[in-house]
XYZ file of N, CA and C in Angstrom:
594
model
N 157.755 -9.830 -60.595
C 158.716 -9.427 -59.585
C 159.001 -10.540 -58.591
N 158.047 -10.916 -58.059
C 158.087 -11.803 -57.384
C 157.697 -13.856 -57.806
N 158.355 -14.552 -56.822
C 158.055 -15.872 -57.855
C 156.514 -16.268 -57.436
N 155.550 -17.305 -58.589
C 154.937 -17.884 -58.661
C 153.625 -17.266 -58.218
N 153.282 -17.974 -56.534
C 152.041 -17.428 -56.558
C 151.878 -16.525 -55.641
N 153.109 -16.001 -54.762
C 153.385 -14.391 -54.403
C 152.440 -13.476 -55.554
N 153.280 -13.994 -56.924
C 153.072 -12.535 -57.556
C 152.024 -13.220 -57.764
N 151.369 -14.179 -58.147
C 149.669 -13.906 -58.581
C 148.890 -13.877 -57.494
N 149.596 -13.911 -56.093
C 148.248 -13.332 -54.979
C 148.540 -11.208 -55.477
N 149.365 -11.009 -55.113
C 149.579 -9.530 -55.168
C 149.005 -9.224 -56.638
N 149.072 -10.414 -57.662
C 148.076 -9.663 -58.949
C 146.540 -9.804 -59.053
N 146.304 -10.347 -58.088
C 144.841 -10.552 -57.600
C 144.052 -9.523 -56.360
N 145.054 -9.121 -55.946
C 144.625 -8.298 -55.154
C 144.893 -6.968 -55.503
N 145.965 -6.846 -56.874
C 146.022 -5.220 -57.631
C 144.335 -5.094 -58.599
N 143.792 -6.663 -58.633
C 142.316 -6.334 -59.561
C 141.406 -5.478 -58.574
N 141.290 -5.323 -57.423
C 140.348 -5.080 -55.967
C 140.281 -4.034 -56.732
N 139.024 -2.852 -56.718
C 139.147 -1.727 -56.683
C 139.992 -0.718 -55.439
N 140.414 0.567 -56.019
C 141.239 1.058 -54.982
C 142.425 0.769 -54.568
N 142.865 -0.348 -54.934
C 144.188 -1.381 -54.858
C 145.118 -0.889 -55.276
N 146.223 -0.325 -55.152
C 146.787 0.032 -56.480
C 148.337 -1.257 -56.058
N 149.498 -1.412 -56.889
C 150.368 -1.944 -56.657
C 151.294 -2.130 -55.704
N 151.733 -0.605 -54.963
C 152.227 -1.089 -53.647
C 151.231 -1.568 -52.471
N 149.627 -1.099 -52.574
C 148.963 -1.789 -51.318
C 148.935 -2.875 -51.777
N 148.351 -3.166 -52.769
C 148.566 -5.165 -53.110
C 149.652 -5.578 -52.637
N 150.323 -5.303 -52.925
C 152.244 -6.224 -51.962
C 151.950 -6.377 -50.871
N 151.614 -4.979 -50.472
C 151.564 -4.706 -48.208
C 150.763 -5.764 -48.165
N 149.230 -6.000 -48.734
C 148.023 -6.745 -48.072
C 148.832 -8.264 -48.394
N 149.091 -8.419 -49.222
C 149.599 -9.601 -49.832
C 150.865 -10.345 -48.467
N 151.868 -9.303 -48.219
C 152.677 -10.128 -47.008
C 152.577 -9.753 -46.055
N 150.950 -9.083 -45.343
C 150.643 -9.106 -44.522
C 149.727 -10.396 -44.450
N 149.447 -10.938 -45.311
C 148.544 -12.368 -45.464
C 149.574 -13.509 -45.281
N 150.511 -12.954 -45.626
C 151.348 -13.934 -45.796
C 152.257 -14.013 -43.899
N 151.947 -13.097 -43.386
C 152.419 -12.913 -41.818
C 151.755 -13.642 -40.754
N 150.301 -13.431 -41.787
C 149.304 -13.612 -40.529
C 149.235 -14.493 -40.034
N 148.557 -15.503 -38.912
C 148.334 -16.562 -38.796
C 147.395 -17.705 -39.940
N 147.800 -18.501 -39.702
C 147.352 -19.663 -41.092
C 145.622 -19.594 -40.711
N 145.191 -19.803 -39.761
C 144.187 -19.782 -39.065
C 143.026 -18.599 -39.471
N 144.157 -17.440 -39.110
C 143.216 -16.249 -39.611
C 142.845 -16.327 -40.890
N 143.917 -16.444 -41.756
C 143.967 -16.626 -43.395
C 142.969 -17.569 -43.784
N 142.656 -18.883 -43.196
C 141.431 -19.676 -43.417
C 139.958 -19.048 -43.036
N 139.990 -18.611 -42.413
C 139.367 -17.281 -42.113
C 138.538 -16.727 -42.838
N 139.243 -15.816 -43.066
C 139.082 -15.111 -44.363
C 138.555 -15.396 -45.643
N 139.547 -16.517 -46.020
C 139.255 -17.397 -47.385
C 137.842 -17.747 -46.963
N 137.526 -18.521 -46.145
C 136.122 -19.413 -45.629
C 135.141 -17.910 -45.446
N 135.413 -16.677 -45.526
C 134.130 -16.095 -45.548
C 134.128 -15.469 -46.669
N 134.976 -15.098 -47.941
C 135.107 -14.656 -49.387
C 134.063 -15.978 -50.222
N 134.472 -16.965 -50.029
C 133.906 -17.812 -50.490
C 132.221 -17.904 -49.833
N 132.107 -18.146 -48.810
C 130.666 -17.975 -48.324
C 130.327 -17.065 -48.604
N 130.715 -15.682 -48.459
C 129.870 -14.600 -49.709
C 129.904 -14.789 -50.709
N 130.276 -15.256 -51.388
C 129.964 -15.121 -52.968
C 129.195 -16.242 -53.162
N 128.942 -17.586 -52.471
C 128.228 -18.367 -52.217
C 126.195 -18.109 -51.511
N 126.748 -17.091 -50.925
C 124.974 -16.693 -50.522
C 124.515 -15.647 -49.995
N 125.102 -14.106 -50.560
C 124.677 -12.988 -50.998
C 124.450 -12.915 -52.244
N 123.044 -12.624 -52.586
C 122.559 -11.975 -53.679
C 121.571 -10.500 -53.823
N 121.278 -10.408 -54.716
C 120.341 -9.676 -54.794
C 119.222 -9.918 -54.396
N 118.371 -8.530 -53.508
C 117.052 -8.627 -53.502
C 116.239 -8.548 -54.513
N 115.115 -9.196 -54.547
C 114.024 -9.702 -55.148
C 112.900 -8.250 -55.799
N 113.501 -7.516 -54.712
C 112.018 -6.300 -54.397
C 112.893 -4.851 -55.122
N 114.169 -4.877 -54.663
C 115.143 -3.271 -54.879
C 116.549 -3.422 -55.103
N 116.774 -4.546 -55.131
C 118.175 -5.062 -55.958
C 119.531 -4.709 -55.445
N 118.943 -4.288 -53.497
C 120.069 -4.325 -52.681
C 121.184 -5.806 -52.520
N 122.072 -5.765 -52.167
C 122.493 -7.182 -51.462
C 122.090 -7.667 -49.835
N 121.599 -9.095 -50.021
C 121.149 -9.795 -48.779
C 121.648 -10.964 -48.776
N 121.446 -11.825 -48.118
C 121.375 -12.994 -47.937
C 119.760 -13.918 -47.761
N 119.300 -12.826 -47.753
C 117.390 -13.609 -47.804
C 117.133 -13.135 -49.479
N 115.841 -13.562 -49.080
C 114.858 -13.161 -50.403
C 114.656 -11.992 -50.606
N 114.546 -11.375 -49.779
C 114.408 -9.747 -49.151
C 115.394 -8.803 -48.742
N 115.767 -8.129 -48.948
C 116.594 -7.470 -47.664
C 115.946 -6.851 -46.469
N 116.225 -6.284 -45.670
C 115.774 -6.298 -44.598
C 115.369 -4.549 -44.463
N 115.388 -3.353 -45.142
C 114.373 -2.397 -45.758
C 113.083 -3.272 -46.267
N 113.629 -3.639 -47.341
C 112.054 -4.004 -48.118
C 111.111 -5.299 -47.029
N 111.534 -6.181 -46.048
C 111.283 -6.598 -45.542
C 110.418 -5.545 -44.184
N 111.063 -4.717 -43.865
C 110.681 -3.566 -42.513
C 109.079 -3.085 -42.929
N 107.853 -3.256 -41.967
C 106.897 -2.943 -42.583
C 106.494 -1.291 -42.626
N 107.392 -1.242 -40.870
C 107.428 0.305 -41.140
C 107.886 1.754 -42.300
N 108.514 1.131 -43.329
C 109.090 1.975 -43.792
C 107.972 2.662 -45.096
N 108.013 3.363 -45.561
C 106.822 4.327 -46.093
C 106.945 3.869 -47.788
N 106.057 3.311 -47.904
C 105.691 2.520 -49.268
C 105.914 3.549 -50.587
N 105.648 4.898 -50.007
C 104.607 5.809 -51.107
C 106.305 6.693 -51.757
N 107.317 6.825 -50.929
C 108.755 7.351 -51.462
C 109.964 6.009 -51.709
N 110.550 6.466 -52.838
C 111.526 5.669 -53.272
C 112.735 6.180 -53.678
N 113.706 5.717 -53.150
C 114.835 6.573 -53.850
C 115.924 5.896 -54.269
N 116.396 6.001 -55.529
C 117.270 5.625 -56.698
C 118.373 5.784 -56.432
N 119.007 4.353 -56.240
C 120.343 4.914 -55.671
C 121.406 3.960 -56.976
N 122.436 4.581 -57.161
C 123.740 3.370 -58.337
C 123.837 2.164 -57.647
N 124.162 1.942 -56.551
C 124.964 0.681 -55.268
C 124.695 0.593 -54.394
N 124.549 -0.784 -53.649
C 124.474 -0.898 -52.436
C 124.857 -0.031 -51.423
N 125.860 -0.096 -51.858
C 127.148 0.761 -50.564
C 126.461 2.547 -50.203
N 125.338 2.922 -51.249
C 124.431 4.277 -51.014
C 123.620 4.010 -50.749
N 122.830 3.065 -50.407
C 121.888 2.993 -49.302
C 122.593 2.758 -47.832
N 123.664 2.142 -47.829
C 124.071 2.133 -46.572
C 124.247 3.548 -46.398
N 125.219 4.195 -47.433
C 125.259 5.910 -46.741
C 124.059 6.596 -46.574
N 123.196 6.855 -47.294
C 122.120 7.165 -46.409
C 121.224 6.802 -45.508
N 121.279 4.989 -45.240
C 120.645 4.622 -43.865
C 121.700 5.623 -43.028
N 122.820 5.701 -43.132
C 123.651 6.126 -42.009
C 123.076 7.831 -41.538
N 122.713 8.424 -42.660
C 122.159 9.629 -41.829
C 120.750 9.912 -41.001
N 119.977 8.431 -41.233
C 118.682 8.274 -40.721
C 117.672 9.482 -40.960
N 117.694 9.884 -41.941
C 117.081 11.161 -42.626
C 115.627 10.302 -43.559
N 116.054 9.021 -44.109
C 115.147 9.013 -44.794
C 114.698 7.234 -44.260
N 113.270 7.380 -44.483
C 112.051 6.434 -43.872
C 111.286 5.702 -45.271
N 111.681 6.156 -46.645
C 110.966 5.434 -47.386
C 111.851 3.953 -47.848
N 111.758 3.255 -49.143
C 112.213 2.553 -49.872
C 113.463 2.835 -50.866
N 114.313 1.815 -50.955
C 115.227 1.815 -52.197
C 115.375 1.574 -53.206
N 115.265 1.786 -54.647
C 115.743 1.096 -55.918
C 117.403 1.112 -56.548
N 118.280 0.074 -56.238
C 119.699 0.324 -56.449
C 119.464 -0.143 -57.660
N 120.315 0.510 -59.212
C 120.465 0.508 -60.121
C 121.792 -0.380 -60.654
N 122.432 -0.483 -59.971
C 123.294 -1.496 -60.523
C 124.513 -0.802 -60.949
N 124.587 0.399 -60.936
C 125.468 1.004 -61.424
C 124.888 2.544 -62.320
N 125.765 3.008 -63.160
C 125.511 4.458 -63.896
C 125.859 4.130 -65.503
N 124.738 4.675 -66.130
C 124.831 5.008 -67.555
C 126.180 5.419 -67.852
N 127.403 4.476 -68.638
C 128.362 4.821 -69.065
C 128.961 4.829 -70.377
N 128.576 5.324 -71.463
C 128.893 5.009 -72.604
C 130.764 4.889 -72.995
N 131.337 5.402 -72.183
C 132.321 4.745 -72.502
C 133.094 3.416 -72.120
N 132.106 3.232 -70.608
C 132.423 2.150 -70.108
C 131.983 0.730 -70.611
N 131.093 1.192 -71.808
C 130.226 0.360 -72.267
C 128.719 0.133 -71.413
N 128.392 0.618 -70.488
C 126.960 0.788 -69.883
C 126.041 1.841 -70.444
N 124.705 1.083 -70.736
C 123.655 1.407 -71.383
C 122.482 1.565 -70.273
N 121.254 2.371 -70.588
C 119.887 1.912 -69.973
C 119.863 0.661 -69.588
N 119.656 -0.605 -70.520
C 119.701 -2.024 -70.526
C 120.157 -2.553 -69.428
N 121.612 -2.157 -69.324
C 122.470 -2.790 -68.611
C 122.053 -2.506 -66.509
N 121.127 -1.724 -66.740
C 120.703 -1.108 -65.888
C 119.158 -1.776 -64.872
N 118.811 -1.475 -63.860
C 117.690 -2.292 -63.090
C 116.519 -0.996 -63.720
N 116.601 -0.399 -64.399
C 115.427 0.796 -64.762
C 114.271 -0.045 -65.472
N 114.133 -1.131 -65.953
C 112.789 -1.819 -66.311
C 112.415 -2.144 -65.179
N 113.083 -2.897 -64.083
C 112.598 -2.861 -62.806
C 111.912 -2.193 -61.803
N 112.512 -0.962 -61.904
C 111.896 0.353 -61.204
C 110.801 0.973 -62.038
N 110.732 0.626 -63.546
C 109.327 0.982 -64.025
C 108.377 -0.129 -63.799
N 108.558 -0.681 -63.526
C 108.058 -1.948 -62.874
C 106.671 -1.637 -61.729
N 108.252 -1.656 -60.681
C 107.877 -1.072 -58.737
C 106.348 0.071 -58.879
N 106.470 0.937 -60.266
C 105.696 2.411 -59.959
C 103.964 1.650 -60.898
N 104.190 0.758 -61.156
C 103.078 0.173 -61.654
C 101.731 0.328 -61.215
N 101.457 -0.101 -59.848
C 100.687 -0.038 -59.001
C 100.045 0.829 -57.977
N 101.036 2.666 -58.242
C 100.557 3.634 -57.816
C 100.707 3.512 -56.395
N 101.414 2.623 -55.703
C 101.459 3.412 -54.236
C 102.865 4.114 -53.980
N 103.964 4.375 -55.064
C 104.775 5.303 -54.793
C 104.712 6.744 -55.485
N 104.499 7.518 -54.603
C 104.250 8.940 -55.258
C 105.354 9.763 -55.265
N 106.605 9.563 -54.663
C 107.598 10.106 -54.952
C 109.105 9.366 -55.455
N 109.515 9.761 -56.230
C 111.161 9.430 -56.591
C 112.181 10.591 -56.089
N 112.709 9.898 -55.283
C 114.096 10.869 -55.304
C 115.331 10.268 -56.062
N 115.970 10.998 -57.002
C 117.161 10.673 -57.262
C 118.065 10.697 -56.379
N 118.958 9.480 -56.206
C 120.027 9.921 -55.817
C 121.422 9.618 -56.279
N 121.592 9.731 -57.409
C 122.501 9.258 -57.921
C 123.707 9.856 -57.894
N 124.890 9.812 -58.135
C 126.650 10.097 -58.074
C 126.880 11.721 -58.847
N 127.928 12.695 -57.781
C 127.113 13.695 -58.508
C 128.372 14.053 -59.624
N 128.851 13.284 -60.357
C 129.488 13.311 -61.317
C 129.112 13.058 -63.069
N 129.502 12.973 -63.997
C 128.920 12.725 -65.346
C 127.963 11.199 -65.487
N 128.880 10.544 -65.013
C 127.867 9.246 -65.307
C 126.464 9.307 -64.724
N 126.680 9.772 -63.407
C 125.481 10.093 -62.475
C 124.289 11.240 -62.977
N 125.041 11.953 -63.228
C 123.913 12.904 -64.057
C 123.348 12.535 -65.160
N 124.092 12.115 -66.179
C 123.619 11.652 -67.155
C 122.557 10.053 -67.230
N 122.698 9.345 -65.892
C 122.031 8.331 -65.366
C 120.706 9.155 -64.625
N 120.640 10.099 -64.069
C 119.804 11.249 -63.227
C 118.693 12.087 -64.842
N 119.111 12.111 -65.426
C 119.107 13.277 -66.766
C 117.826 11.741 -67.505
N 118.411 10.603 -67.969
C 117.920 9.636 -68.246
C 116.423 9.128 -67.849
N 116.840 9.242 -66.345
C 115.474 8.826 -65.045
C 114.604 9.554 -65.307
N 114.673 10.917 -64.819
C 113.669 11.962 -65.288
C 112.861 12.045 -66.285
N 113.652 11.781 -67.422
C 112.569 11.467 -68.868
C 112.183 10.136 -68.804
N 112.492 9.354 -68.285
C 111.862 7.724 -68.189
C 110.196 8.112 -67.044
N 110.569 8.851 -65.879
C 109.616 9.098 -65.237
C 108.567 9.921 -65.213
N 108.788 11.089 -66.530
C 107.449 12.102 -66.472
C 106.181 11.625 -66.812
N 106.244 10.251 -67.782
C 104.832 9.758 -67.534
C 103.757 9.316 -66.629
N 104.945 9.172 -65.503
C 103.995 8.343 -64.494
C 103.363 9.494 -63.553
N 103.462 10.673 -63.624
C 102.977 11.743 -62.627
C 103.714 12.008 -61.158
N 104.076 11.465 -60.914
C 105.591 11.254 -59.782
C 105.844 12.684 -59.377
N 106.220 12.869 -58.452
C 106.639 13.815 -57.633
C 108.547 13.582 -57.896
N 108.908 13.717 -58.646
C 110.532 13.625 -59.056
C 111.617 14.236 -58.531
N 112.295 14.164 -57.533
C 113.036 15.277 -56.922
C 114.707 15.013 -57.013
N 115.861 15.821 -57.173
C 116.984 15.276 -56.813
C 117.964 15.369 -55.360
N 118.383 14.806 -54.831
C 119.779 15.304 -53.933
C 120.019 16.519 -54.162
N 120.060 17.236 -53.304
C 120.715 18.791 -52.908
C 122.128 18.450 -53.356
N 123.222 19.752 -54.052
C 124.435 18.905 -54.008
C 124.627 20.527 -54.001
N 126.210 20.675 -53.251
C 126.950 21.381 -53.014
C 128.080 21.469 -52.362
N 128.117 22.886 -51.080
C 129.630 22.546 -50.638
C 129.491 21.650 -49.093
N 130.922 20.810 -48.856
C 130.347 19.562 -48.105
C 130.953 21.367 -46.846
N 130.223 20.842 -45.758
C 130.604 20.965 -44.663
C 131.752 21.306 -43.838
N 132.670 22.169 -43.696
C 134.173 22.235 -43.145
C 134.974 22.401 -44.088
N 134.125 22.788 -45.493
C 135.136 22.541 -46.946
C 135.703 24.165 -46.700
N 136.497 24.719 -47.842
C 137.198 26.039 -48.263
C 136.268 26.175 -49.099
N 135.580 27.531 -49.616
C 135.506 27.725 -51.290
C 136.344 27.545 -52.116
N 137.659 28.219 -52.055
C 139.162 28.139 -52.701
C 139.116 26.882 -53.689
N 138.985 25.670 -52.457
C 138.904 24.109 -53.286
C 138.139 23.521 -53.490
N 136.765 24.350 -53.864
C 135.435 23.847 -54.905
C 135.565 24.293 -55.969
N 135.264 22.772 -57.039
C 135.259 22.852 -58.193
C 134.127 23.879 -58.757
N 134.277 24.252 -60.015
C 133.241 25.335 -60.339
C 131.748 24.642 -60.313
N 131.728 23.127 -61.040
C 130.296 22.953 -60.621
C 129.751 22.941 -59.564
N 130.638 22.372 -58.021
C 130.134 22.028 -57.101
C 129.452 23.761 -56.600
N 130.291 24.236 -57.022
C 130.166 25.899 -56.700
C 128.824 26.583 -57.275
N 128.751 26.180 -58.593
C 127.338 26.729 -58.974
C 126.118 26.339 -58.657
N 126.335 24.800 -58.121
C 125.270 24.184 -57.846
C 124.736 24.470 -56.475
N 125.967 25.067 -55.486
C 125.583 25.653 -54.349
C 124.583 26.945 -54.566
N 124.848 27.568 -54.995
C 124.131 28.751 -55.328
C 123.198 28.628 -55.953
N 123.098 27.356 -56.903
C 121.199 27.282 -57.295
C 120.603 26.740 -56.372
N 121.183 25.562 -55.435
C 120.176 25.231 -54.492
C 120.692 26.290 -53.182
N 121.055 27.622 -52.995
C 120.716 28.297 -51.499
C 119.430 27.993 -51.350
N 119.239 28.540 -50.214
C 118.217 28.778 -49.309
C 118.115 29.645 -48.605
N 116.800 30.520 -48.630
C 116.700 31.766 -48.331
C 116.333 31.818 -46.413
N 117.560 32.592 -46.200
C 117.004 32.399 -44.509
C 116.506 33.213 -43.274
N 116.288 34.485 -44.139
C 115.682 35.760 -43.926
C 115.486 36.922 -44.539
């Protein structure tokens, strides 16, 4: 549509996840508005991330140390761990400050059509972590959709040997929702996990 490297910034920015074709344009000549300054900017910190964020060493969050800065915290409780697909879910649950143990991010979800396997996965890693017996609990927390379950479904039989206390995420209806516009699983799953309150 557009000439040269217009259209291959806007086709570089339709790869982004979430992107779809008209926001690629907007972001694209809004880059193109901005100040040159800002735009160096930018560029100079895309490049420095991808230059020195990696993975942690210990739970396969992203840092910039050896560590991230959970597995680094001495306070946090050695003996619970919880299994998360991505980075970006440990940030959501640091954000509810509910939980005090450790993380194992997986890298993603068992997808056979996506072509993702066990393998492809940090799960030799996390059989790894339980080696040494000071974690006595796993919580799943994985995506509560097919890949996720079937990544959740996977874990469980990888973990009954080790004696583990195995638990999953509560999942149901969010908060301020309708019934009307819950799907039937989210719906049944409410009702297996109620809770009895008198």
């Amino acid at each position: 549509m557009y000439d040269g490297v217009i259209q291959d910034l806007i086709d570089e920015l339709g790869q982004l996840p979430g992107i779809g074709p008209k926001s690629a344009q907007r972001i694209a000549f809004h880059l193109l508005d901005a100040d040159p300054e800002d735009v160096r900017r930018f560029a100079a910190t895309l490049v420095e991330v991808k230059a020195k964020v990696h993975f942690c060493s210990i739970c396969g969050n992203v840092t910039v140390d050896a560590e991230c800065r959970i597995c680094a915290d001495p306070r946090r409780d050695l003996s619970v761990l919880c299994v998360v697909e991505e980075s970006k879910d440990v940030v959501a649950i640091e954000r509810t400050r509910e939980f005090r143990g450790r993380y194992h991010v997986l890298g993603g979800a068992i997808s056979p059509i996506a072509g993702v396997g066990p393998d492809q996965l940090r799960i030799k890693e996390l059989l790894q972590r339980l080696q040494d017996g000071a974690v006595t609990e796993v919580i799943i927390a994985t995506d509560p959709n097919l890949e996720g379950e079937a990544t959740a479904t996977y874990l469980i039989r990888m973990l009954s040997p080790y004696g583990l206390r195995v638990s999953k995420l509560a999942s149901g209806l969010p908060v301020g929702g309708d019934l009307e516009y819950a799907d039937e699983m989210t719906l049944g799953r409410a009702f297996e996990g109620r809770t009895t309150i008198g």
